[in-house]
Coordinates of C-alpha atoms in Angstrom, one line a residue:
M1 CA -240.6 -45.5 -68.9
D2 CA -237.7 -43.3 -70.0
A3 CA -235.0 -45.2 -72.0
T4 CA -232.3 -43.4 -70.0
D5 CA -233.5 -45.2 -66.9
V6 CA -232.8 -48.5 -68.5
F7 CA -230.0 -48.1 -71.1
E8 CA -226.7 -46.3 -70.2
P9 CA -224.3 -45.3 -73.0
L10 CA -221.2 -47.3 -73.4
Q11 CA -218.0 -45.9 -71.8
A12 CA -214.6 -45.6 -73.5
T13 CA -213.3 -48.5 -71.5
D14 CA -216.2 -50.9 -72.4
P15 CA -215.5 -53.5 -75.1
A16 CA -217.2 -52.9 -78.5
E17 CA -218.2 -56.5 -78.7
V18 CA -218.2 -59.7 -76.8
A19 CA -217.7 -63.0 -78.7
G20 CA -219.2 -61.4 -81.9
Y21 CA -222.1 -59.7 -80.1
R22 CA -221.9 -56.0 -80.8
L23 CA -222.7 -54.0 -77.6
A24 CA -225.3 -51.3 -77.8
A25 CA -225.7 -50.0 -74.2
R26 CA -225.1 -50.8 -70.6
L27 CA -227.9 -52.4 -68.6
G28 CA -226.3 -52.4 -65.2
A29 CA -223.8 -54.3 -62.9
G30 CA -223.9 -56.8 -60.2
G31 CA -221.8 -59.1 -58.0
M32 CA -220.9 -61.3 -61.0
G33 CA -220.0 -58.5 -63.5
R34 CA -221.4 -55.9 -65.9
V35 CA -224.4 -56.4 -68.1
Y36 CA -224.8 -55.1 -71.7
L37 CA -227.5 -54.9 -74.3
S38 CA -226.8 -56.6 -77.6
H39 CA -228.6 -58.4 -80.4
T40 CA -228.5 -61.7 -82.2
E41 CA -227.8 -61.9 -85.9
G42 CA -231.5 -61.9 -86.5
G43 CA -231.9 -58.7 -84.5
R44 CA -233.4 -60.2 -81.3
A45 CA -232.3 -58.3 -78.1
V46 CA -230.1 -60.1 -75.6
A47 CA -228.5 -59.3 -72.3
I48 CA -224.7 -60.0 -72.2
K49 CA -223.2 -60.5 -68.7
V50 CA -219.4 -60.2 -68.6
V51 CA -217.8 -61.8 -65.5
R52 CA -215.6 -59.7 -63.3
P53 CA -211.8 -60.4 -63.6
E54 CA -211.4 -61.4 -60.0
L55 CA -213.8 -64.3 -60.6
A56 CA -212.5 -65.1 -64.0
D57 CA -208.9 -65.6 -62.7
D58 CA -210.1 -68.4 -60.4
P59 CA -209.9 -71.8 -62.2
D60 CA -212.4 -73.3 -59.7
F61 CA -214.9 -70.6 -60.6
R62 CA -214.6 -71.4 -64.3
G63 CA -215.3 -75.1 -63.6
R64 CA -218.4 -74.3 -61.5
F65 CA -219.5 -71.6 -63.9
G66 CA -219.3 -74.1 -66.8
R67 CA -221.3 -76.7 -65.0
E68 CA -224.0 -74.2 -64.0
I69 CA -224.5 -72.7 -67.5
R70 CA -224.7 -76.2 -69.0
A71 CA -227.6 -76.9 -66.6
A72 CA -229.1 -73.5 -67.1
R73 CA -229.3 -74.1 -70.9
R74 CA -232.0 -76.7 -70.2
V75 CA -234.3 -74.4 -68.3
R76 CA -237.4 -73.5 -70.3
G77 CA -240.2 -71.6 -68.5
A78 CA -242.7 -68.9 -69.2
Y79 CA -241.3 -66.8 -66.3
T80 CA -237.6 -67.2 -66.8
A81 CA -235.1 -65.4 -69.1
E82 CA -233.8 -68.1 -71.3
L83 CA -230.0 -68.6 -71.5
I84 CA -229.1 -68.8 -75.2
D85 CA -225.3 -68.6 -75.3
A86 CA -222.3 -68.7 -72.9
D87 CA -218.6 -69.5 -72.7
A88 CA -217.0 -70.3 -69.4
E89 CA -213.6 -70.7 -71.0
A90 CA -213.5 -67.3 -72.7
T91 CA -211.4 -64.4 -71.3
P92 CA -213.4 -63.1 -69.6
P93 CA -216.2 -65.6 -69.2
W94 CA -219.7 -64.4 -70.4
L95 CA -223.3 -65.5 -70.9
A96 CA -226.2 -64.2 -73.0
T97 CA -229.9 -64.4 -72.0
L98 CA -232.9 -63.1 -73.8
Y99 CA -233.5 -59.5 -73.0
V100 CA -236.6 -58.8 -70.9
P101 CA -238.1 -55.3 -71.8
G102 CA -239.1 -54.1 -68.3
P103 CA -237.7 -52.7 -65.1
S104 CA -236.4 -54.8 -62.2
L105 CA -238.7 -55.1 -59.2
T106 CA -236.2 -52.9 -57.3
Q107 CA -236.7 -50.1 -59.9
A108 CA -240.5 -50.5 -60.1
V109 CA -240.9 -50.2 -56.3
A110 CA -238.5 -47.3 -56.1
R111 CA -240.5 -45.5 -58.8
Q112 CA -244.1 -46.4 -57.8
G113 CA -244.0 -47.6 -54.2
P114 CA -245.4 -50.9 -52.8
L115 CA -247.5 -53.1 -55.1
P116 CA -251.2 -53.8 -54.5
V117 CA -252.4 -57.3 -53.4
S118 CA -253.5 -58.4 -56.9
A119 CA -250.1 -57.5 -58.3
L120 CA -248.4 -59.3 -55.4
L121 CA -250.4 -62.5 -56.1
W122 CA -249.3 -62.3 -59.8
L123 CA -245.7 -61.7 -58.7
M124 CA -245.6 -64.6 -56.3
A125 CA -247.3 -67.0 -58.7
G126 CA -244.9 -66.0 -61.5
M127 CA -241.8 -66.4 -59.4
A128 CA -243.0 -69.8 -58.1
E129 CA -243.6 -71.0 -61.6
A130 CA -240.1 -69.9 -62.6
L131 CA -238.7 -71.8 -59.6
Q132 CA -240.6 -74.9 -60.8
A133 CA -238.7 -74.8 -64.1
I134 CA -235.4 -74.1 -62.5
H135 CA -235.6 -76.8 -59.8
A136 CA -236.8 -79.3 -62.4
E137 CA -233.3 -79.1 -63.9
G138 CA -231.6 -79.7 -60.5
I139 CA -230.7 -76.0 -60.1
V140 CA -231.0 -73.9 -57.0
H141 CA -231.1 -70.2 -57.6
R142 CA -229.4 -69.1 -54.3
D143 CA -229.8 -65.4 -55.0
L144 CA -233.4 -64.7 -55.7
K145 CA -234.0 -61.0 -54.8
P146 CA -235.8 -57.9 -56.3
A147 CA -232.9 -57.1 -58.6
N148 CA -233.1 -60.5 -60.2
V149 CA -236.8 -60.2 -61.0
L150 CA -237.7 -58.3 -64.1
L151 CA -241.2 -57.0 -64.7
A152 CA -242.3 -57.8 -68.3
S153 CA -245.8 -56.7 -69.5
D154 CA -247.1 -60.3 -69.2
G155 CA -245.6 -61.2 -65.9
P156 CA -242.3 -61.4 -63.9
R157 CA -239.1 -63.0 -65.2
V158 CA -236.5 -64.6 -62.9
I159 CA -232.9 -64.2 -64.1
D160 CA -229.4 -65.3 -63.0
F161 CA -230.6 -68.7 -61.7
G162 CA -227.8 -71.0 -60.5
I163 CA -225.1 -68.5 -61.2
A164 CA -224.5 -67.7 -57.5
L165 CA -223.2 -71.3 -56.9
A166 CA -220.4 -70.7 -59.4
A167 CA -219.1 -67.8 -57.4
D168 CA -219.3 -69.3 -53.9
A169 CA -215.7 -70.0 -53.1
T170 CA -214.4 -66.9 -54.9
S171 CA -217.0 -64.5 -53.4
Y172 CA -215.5 -64.6 -49.9
T173 CA -212.0 -63.6 -51.2
T174 CA -213.2 -60.8 -53.5
T175 CA -216.1 -59.1 -51.8
G176 CA -216.0 -60.2 -48.1
H177 CA -219.6 -61.3 -48.2
P178 CA -221.2 -64.7 -48.1
I179 CA -223.0 -66.2 -51.1
G180 CA -226.2 -64.4 -52.1
T181 CA -227.7 -61.1 -50.7
P182 CA -228.0 -61.0 -46.9
A183 CA -231.5 -59.5 -46.8
Y184 CA -233.0 -62.3 -48.9
M185 CA -231.2 -65.4 -47.5
A186 CA -232.8 -68.3 -45.7
P187 CA -231.7 -69.1 -42.2
E188 CA -229.9 -72.3 -43.3
Q189 CA -228.1 -70.4 -46.0
A190 CA -227.2 -67.5 -43.7
S191 CA -225.7 -69.9 -41.2
G192 CA -223.5 -71.6 -43.8
E193 CA -225.4 -74.9 -44.0
G194 CA -226.0 -74.5 -47.7
A195 CA -229.0 -73.7 -49.9
T196 CA -231.7 -76.0 -51.2
A197 CA -234.8 -75.6 -53.2
A198 CA -236.6 -74.7 -50.0
S199 CA -234.1 -71.8 -49.5
D200 CA -235.4 -70.3 -52.8
V201 CA -238.9 -70.4 -51.4
F202 CA -237.8 -68.4 -48.4
A203 CA -236.2 -65.9 -50.7
L204 CA -239.3 -65.7 -52.8
A205 CA -241.3 -64.7 -49.7
Q206 CA -238.7 -62.1 -48.8
T207 CA -238.7 -60.7 -52.3
A208 CA -242.5 -60.4 -52.3
A209 CA -242.4 -58.8 -48.9
F210 CA -240.1 -56.1 -50.3
A211 CA -242.6 -55.5 -53.1
A212 CA -245.4 -55.2 -50.4
L213 CA -243.5 -52.9 -48.0
G214 CA -241.0 -51.1 -50.1
K215 CA -238.2 -52.3 -47.9
P216 CA -236.6 -55.6 -46.7
L217 CA -238.8 -57.6 -44.3
Y218 CA -235.8 -58.1 -41.9
G219 CA -234.7 -54.5 -42.0
D220 CA -231.7 -52.7 -43.4
G221 CA -228.2 -52.2 -42.1
P222 CA -224.9 -54.1 -42.2
G223 CA -225.3 -57.5 -43.7
V224 CA -224.0 -59.3 -40.5
Y225 CA -226.8 -57.8 -38.4
V226 CA -229.5 -58.7 -41.0
L227 CA -228.2 -62.2 -41.1
Y228 CA -228.3 -62.4 -37.3
R229 CA -232.0 -61.3 -37.3
I230 CA -232.9 -63.9 -40.1
I231 CA -231.3 -66.7 -38.1
H232 CA -232.5 -65.8 -34.6
S233 CA -235.8 -63.9 -34.9
E234 CA -239.3 -64.3 -36.3
P235 CA -240.5 -61.9 -39.1
D236 CA -243.2 -59.4 -38.2
L237 CA -246.0 -60.5 -40.4
T238 CA -248.4 -57.8 -39.2
L239 CA -246.6 -55.4 -41.6
L240 CA -247.8 -57.4 -44.6
P241 CA -251.2 -57.3 -46.3
E242 CA -253.6 -59.4 -44.3
P243 CA -254.9 -61.6 -47.1
L244 CA -251.3 -62.8 -47.9
R245 CA -250.1 -63.5 -44.3
P246 CA -251.0 -67.2 -44.3
L247 CA -248.8 -67.8 -47.4
F248 CA -246.0 -65.7 -46.0
A249 CA -246.0 -67.6 -42.7
R250 CA -245.6 -70.9 -44.5
C251 CA -242.9 -69.7 -46.9
L252 CA -240.9 -68.0 -44.0
A253 CA -240.9 -71.1 -41.7
A254 CA -237.6 -71.6 -40.0
D255 CA -237.6 -75.3 -40.8
P256 CA -237.1 -75.9 -44.6
A257 CA -239.4 -78.9 -44.4
D258 CA -242.3 -76.8 -43.3
R259 CA -242.2 -74.6 -46.4
P260 CA -244.5 -75.1 -49.3
S261 CA -243.3 -76.2 -52.8
P262 CA -243.4 -73.8 -55.7
A263 CA -246.3 -75.8 -57.1
D264 CA -248.2 -75.2 -53.9
I265 CA -247.6 -71.4 -54.1
V266 CA -248.8 -71.3 -57.7
E267 CA -252.0 -73.0 -56.8
W268 CA -252.6 -70.9 -53.7
C269 CA -252.1 -67.6 -55.7
R270 CA -254.2 -68.7 -58.7
Q271 CA -257.2 -69.5 -56.6
R272 CA -257.2 -65.9 -55.3
L273 CA -256.3 -64.1 -58.5
G274 CA -259.1 -62.2 -60.3
A275 CA -259.6 -63.2 -63.9
D276 CA -259.3 -59.7 -65.3
E277 CA -258.1 -57.4 -62.4
A278 CA -254.6 -58.8 -61.9
P279 CA -253.2 -58.6 -65.5
A280 CA -254.5 -55.0 -65.8
V281 CA -252.9 -53.9 -62.5
W282 CA -249.7 -55.7 -63.4
Q283 CA -249.3 -53.9 -66.7
E284 CA -249.6 -50.6 -64.8
I285 CA -246.7 -51.7 -62.5
G286 CA -244.1 -52.1 -65.2
G287 CA -245.2 -49.0 -67.1
P288 CA -244.7 -48.4 -70.8
E289 CA -241.8 -50.3 -72.4
A290 CA -238.7 -48.2 -73.2
A291 CA -237.6 -48.2 -76.9
V292 CA -234.8 -50.7 -77.2
P293 CA -231.7 -49.3 -79.1
A294 CA -231.3 -50.7 -82.5
P295 CA -228.5 -53.3 -83.3
V296 CA -225.1 -51.7 -83.7
P297 CA -223.6 -51.8 -87.2
E298 CA -220.0 -52.6 -87.8
P299 CA -218.0 -49.6 -86.6
T300 CA -216.2 -47.2 -89.0
P301 CA -213.3 -45.4 -87.2
V302 CA -213.5 -41.6 -87.5
R303 CA -210.6 -39.9 -89.2
P304 CA -209.5 -36.3 -88.3
D305 CA -209.7 -35.3 -92.1
P306 CA -213.2 -35.9 -93.5
W307 CA -211.7 -35.8 -97.0
A308 CA -209.2 -38.5 -96.3
G309 CA -211.5 -41.3 -97.4
P310 CA -212.5 -44.4 -95.4
P311 CA -209.9 -45.6 -92.8
P312 CA -208.0 -48.8 -93.5
R313 CA -209.5 -52.0 -92.3
P314 CA -207.3 -53.7 -89.7
L315 CA -205.6 -56.7 -91.2
D316 CA -204.6 -60.0 -89.7
P317 CA -200.9 -61.0 -89.7
A318 CA -201.3 -63.4 -92.6
E319 CA -203.0 -60.8 -94.8
R320 CA -200.4 -58.1 -93.9
G321 CA -197.7 -60.5 -95.0
A322 CA -199.5 -61.2 -98.3
R323 CA -199.9 -57.5 -99.0
R324 CA -196.2 -56.9 -98.3
R325 CA -195.2 -59.6 -100.7
R326 CA -197.6 -58.2 -103.4
A327 CA -196.2 -54.7 -102.9
A328 CA -192.6 -56.0 -103.2
L329 CA -193.5 -57.9 -106.4
F330 CA -195.2 -54.9 -107.9
T331 CA -192.1 -52.7 -107.0
T332 CA -189.7 -55.2 -108.6
V333 CA -191.8 -55.4 -111.8
G334 CA -192.1 -51.7 -112.0
L335 CA -188.4 -51.1 -111.6
A336 CA -187.6 -53.6 -114.3
A337 CA -190.0 -52.0 -116.7
A338 CA -188.5 -48.5 -116.0
L339 CA -185.0 -49.8 -116.7
L340 CA -186.1 -51.4 -119.9
I341 CA -187.8 -48.1 -121.1
L342 CA -184.7 -46.1 -120.1
G343 CA -182.4 -48.5 -122.1
L344 CA -184.5 -48.2 -125.2
A345 CA -184.5 -44.4 -125.0
W346 CA -180.7 -44.4 -124.6
R347 CA -180.3 -46.4 -127.8
A348 CA -182.7 -44.2 -129.7
L349 CA -180.6 -41.1 -128.8
G350 CA -177.5 -42.7 -130.4
P351 CA -177.9 -41.2 -134.0
M352 CA -178.7 -37.8 -132.5
G353 CA -175.5 -37.3 -130.5
G354 CA -175.2 -40.4 -128.4
G355 CA -171.8 -41.2 -130.0
E356 CA -170.5 -37.7 -129.3
H357 CA -171.7 -38.0 -125.7
R358 CA -169.9 -41.3 -125.3
A359 CA -166.7 -39.9 -126.8
G360 CA -166.8 -36.8 -124.6
A361 CA -167.3 -38.9 -121.6
S362 CA -164.2 -40.9 -122.3
T363 CA -161.9 -37.9 -122.9
T364 CA -160.3 -35.8 -120.2
P365 CA -160.5 -32.1 -121.3
S366 CA -157.3 -30.1 -121.6
A367 CA -156.8 -26.6 -120.1
G368 CA -157.0 -25.0 -123.5
S369 CA -160.3 -26.5 -124.5
A370 CA -162.4 -25.0 -121.7
G371 CA -165.4 -24.3 -124.0
S372 CA -165.7 -27.8 -125.4
A373 CA -164.9 -29.3 -122.1
G374 CA -167.7 -27.3 -120.5
S375 CA -170.1 -28.5 -123.2
A376 CA -169.0 -32.1 -123.0
G377 CA -168.6 -32.1 -119.2
A378 CA -172.2 -31.1 -118.8
R379 CA -173.2 -34.4 -120.3
K380 CA -170.8 -36.7 -118.5
T381 CA -172.2 -39.5 -116.5
T382 CA -169.3 -39.3 -114.0
P383 CA -167.8 -35.8 -114.2
E384 CA -164.6 -34.9 -112.4
P385 CA -165.1 -31.3 -111.0
T386 CA -162.2 -28.8 -111.5
G387 CA -163.7 -25.8 -109.8
S388 CA -162.9 -24.0 -106.6
P389 CA -161.4 -26.1 -103.9
A390 CA -163.5 -24.3 -101.4
T391 CA -166.8 -25.4 -102.8
G392 CA -165.8 -28.5 -104.7
K393 CA -168.1 -27.4 -107.6
A394 CA -167.1 -26.8 -111.2
A395 CA -166.4 -23.1 -112.0
G396 CA -169.3 -21.3 -113.7
T397 CA -171.7 -24.2 -113.0
P398 CA -175.0 -23.0 -111.4
T399 CA -175.6 -24.5 -107.9
A400 CA -178.7 -26.7 -107.9
P401 CA -180.7 -26.7 -104.7
S402 CA -180.0 -29.8 -102.6
P403 CA -183.0 -32.0 -102.3
S404 CA -184.7 -32.1 -98.8
P405 CA -184.4 -35.5 -97.1
S406 CA -187.6 -37.6 -97.4
P407 CA -189.4 -38.2 -94.2
R408 CA -188.7 -41.5 -92.6
E409 CA -191.0 -43.6 -90.5
P410 CA -189.8 -44.0 -86.9
R411 CA -188.1 -47.3 -86.2
P412 CA -189.8 -49.7 -83.8
E413 CA -187.9 -50.4 -80.6
P414 CA -188.9 -53.7 -79.0
Y415 CA -188.8 -54.4 -75.3
A416 CA -189.5 -57.9 -74.0
Q417 CA -190.8 -58.9 -70.6
V418 CA -191.9 -55.5 -69.3
T419 CA -193.4 -55.8 -65.8
L420 CA -196.0 -53.6 -64.2
D421 CA -197.0 -53.9 -60.6
A422 CA -197.6 -51.8 -57.5
K423 CA -193.9 -51.1 -57.2
H424 CA -192.8 -50.8 -60.8
S425 CA -194.1 -48.4 -63.5
V426 CA -192.9 -47.8 -67.0
N427 CA -191.6 -44.7 -68.9
L428 CA -191.8 -44.8 -72.7
A429 CA -188.4 -43.0 -72.8
D430 CA -186.7 -46.2 -71.6
P431 CA -189.0 -49.1 -70.6
R432 CA -185.9 -51.0 -69.3
K433 CA -185.5 -48.5 -66.4
Q434 CA -188.6 -48.9 -64.3
P435 CA -189.1 -46.1 -61.8
D436 CA -191.0 -46.1 -58.6
G437 CA -194.6 -47.3 -59.0
R438 CA -196.1 -43.9 -58.3
T439 CA -194.2 -42.2 -61.2
G440 CA -193.7 -43.1 -64.8
D441 CA -195.9 -42.9 -67.9
I442 CA -197.8 -46.1 -67.1
R443 CA -198.7 -47.0 -63.5
F444 CA -200.4 -50.2 -62.3
S445 CA -203.0 -50.1 -59.5
C446 CA -204.9 -53.1 -58.2
K447 CA -207.6 -53.1 -55.4
S448 CA -210.4 -55.3 -54.4
T449 CA -212.7 -53.4 -56.8
G450 CA -210.5 -54.2 -59.8
C451 CA -207.2 -53.5 -61.4
E452 CA -206.3 -50.7 -63.8
L453 CA -203.5 -48.8 -65.6
K454 CA -203.2 -45.1 -64.9
S455 CA -201.2 -42.1 -66.3
D456 CA -201.1 -38.4 -65.8
T457 CA -198.9 -37.8 -68.9
S458 CA -200.2 -40.4 -71.4
V459 CA -203.5 -41.6 -73.0
F460 CA -204.5 -45.2 -73.6
M461 CA -206.6 -47.0 -76.2
P462 CA -207.5 -50.7 -75.9
M463 CA -207.5 -52.5 -79.2
Y464 CA -210.3 -55.0 -79.3
D465 CA -209.8 -56.2 -82.9
T466 CA -207.7 -59.1 -84.1
P467 CA -204.1 -59.3 -82.8
G468 CA -201.3 -57.6 -84.7
T469 CA -202.0 -53.9 -84.0
T470 CA -199.9 -51.6 -86.2
L471 CA -198.4 -48.2 -85.7
D472 CA -200.9 -46.7 -88.1
E473 CA -203.8 -48.2 -86.2
C474 CA -202.5 -46.7 -82.9
R475 CA -202.1 -43.3 -84.7
L476 CA -205.7 -43.5 -85.9
F477 CA -207.2 -43.7 -82.5
L478 CA -204.8 -42.2 -79.9
P479 CA -205.1 -38.5 -81.0
H480 CA -208.8 -38.7 -80.0
S481 CA -208.4 -40.7 -76.8
K482 CA -209.0 -39.1 -73.4
I483 CA -208.5 -42.3 -71.5
H484 CA -206.0 -41.8 -68.6
S485 CA -207.3 -44.7 -66.6
L486 CA -207.7 -48.1 -68.3
P487 CA -209.5 -50.9 -66.3
L488 CA -208.2 -54.4 -66.9
A489 CA -211.5 -56.2 -66.3
G490 CA -211.8 -57.1 -70.0
A491 CA -208.1 -57.7 -70.6
A492 CA -206.5 -61.1 -71.0
N493 CA -203.3 -62.7 -72.2
G494 CA -202.8 -61.5 -75.7
S495 CA -204.8 -58.3 -75.3
E496 CA -203.2 -55.2 -76.8
F497 CA -203.4 -51.5 -76.0
C498 CA -201.8 -48.4 -77.5
V499 CA -200.4 -45.6 -75.4
M500 CA -199.0 -42.1 -76.3
N501 CA -197.1 -39.7 -74.0
D502 CA -196.8 -35.9 -74.1
S503 CA -193.6 -36.2 -76.2
G504 CA -195.4 -37.9 -79.0
D505 CA -193.9 -41.3 -78.4
I506 CA -196.3 -44.2 -79.2
A507 CA -196.1 -47.7 -77.7
L508 CA -198.0 -50.9 -78.2
F509 CA -198.2 -53.2 -75.1
V510 CA -199.2 -56.9 -75.6
I511 CA -200.1 -58.7 -72.4
A512 CA -198.3 -62.0 -72.0
T513 CA -199.4 -62.7 -68.4
K514 CA -202.2 -61.1 -66.4
S515 CA -202.4 -62.0 -62.7
T516 CA -205.0 -60.0 -60.7
A517 CA -206.7 -62.6 -58.5
I518 CA -204.8 -61.5 -55.4
P519 CA -204.6 -57.6 -55.4
E520 CA -201.6 -57.5 -53.1
L521 CA -199.6 -59.8 -55.5
A522 CA -201.1 -58.6 -58.8
F523 CA -198.9 -57.9 -61.8
L524 CA -198.9 -57.5 -65.6
L525 CA -196.2 -58.9 -67.8
G526 CA -196.0 -58.1 -71.5
D527 CA -194.0 -57.1 -74.6
M528 CA -193.7 -53.4 -75.6
T529 CA -192.8 -51.8 -78.9
V530 CA -192.0 -48.0 -78.9
W531 CA -192.0 -45.6 -81.8
R532 CA -190.2 -42.3 -81.0
G533 CA -191.9 -39.1 -82.1
A534 CA -194.5 -41.0 -84.0
A535 CA -197.5 -38.9 -83.2

């Protein structure tokens, strides 16, 4: 199996880490959010799922999500992907499960076609055993489908158990679909009566039927029509392999009470599995394992000048303050030492003409002593020029080149409570004057698929490190940025991003309030600091 079929490279808008887990690649995306590959500190591969912002903004979702992950932590089964870490209160919420090296059932069927009977028996027995472990903890999966079944070399793994319940109320407002996936729902679930453990058995049969046919048992098409067929029609079992039809008939019974338990399914399949044939066939289904990317080391930002040395490490506010105090102390001590050395040198010059110098400095030269005046005046600490009125310089004194002014750092210009929404954009030239939402250096766009910042004239760079981004840190990354569209899925209150326009102005935006749950009313409120011509 080609690694490019499994691992996608991270994009510029992806976070570099989630809760200390360094991200190595993308694994995919689903209704709940995006999934990444990462590793534990000991190097064990894990899958990190980051929840979509539309769900994360719903307090009810967070409560349900927290309850579900607390229950899911207790699930231990040979055919499940163990939940090892999660945080329902994080922004955005996330969870981590052990990574399963193998394709999803959807990918395997798309690549190799329908599975043979021996592999189907192995698949159904494994899914049923996973449901046993899940149901034992009082969890109903609610969204068992081919995409949630991964094919490891030693059997299937069921993932995302119980998570669909956390999204139930929010799912209608964000996607327009009922809970779960229409083609794999039970009749009672499709009609809105709710899902039970028996509903998962119905979904198990539909998932196995997809593996046997290469397509959903109740057909394709718009979800509403598929749901209607599930509720009002009987499945055509003649399409399925004849040896498996009795089990499918029981699992797909319209009445939940007539369906077998997961333990019954395991026993039925084990009685018909060959001792050696099924494992061998199963390993051919998943194919060779793709090489898992290595853990990601701590990043080292790339500087434009390779001889400039390593880039500075971002400092937290306390450390920055300490460094400033140390620098001020060193400067004061150095200045005092310099003045002391200068004073000692001045005293040492006294026997060699210091007295003459002091006498000359206290005497105003007469017009008839031009020679001596010129000699003494050259050593005055506060000379009074008597030269040409046009130049204001002493006559005959060579003109010294005027020193060039030292470059000065641009001064920060703070702007508080800057608002971005569909009707108001921001120009770095004057953030207080907010033009129409379709113009400006920074525009805000929010749709049902997500919210983002856009610009035709500026580039963005999200700063995922500790708060307190500096101008130097913005300067370090912005010249290499090509980001003109910045999704806000991973942003939260306190998140920071740098922006630079075509004029070389640099700004730091710190989010104070992010509200994206209702796209029509979505907005972003934050504080902005602008440095003019800082690029």
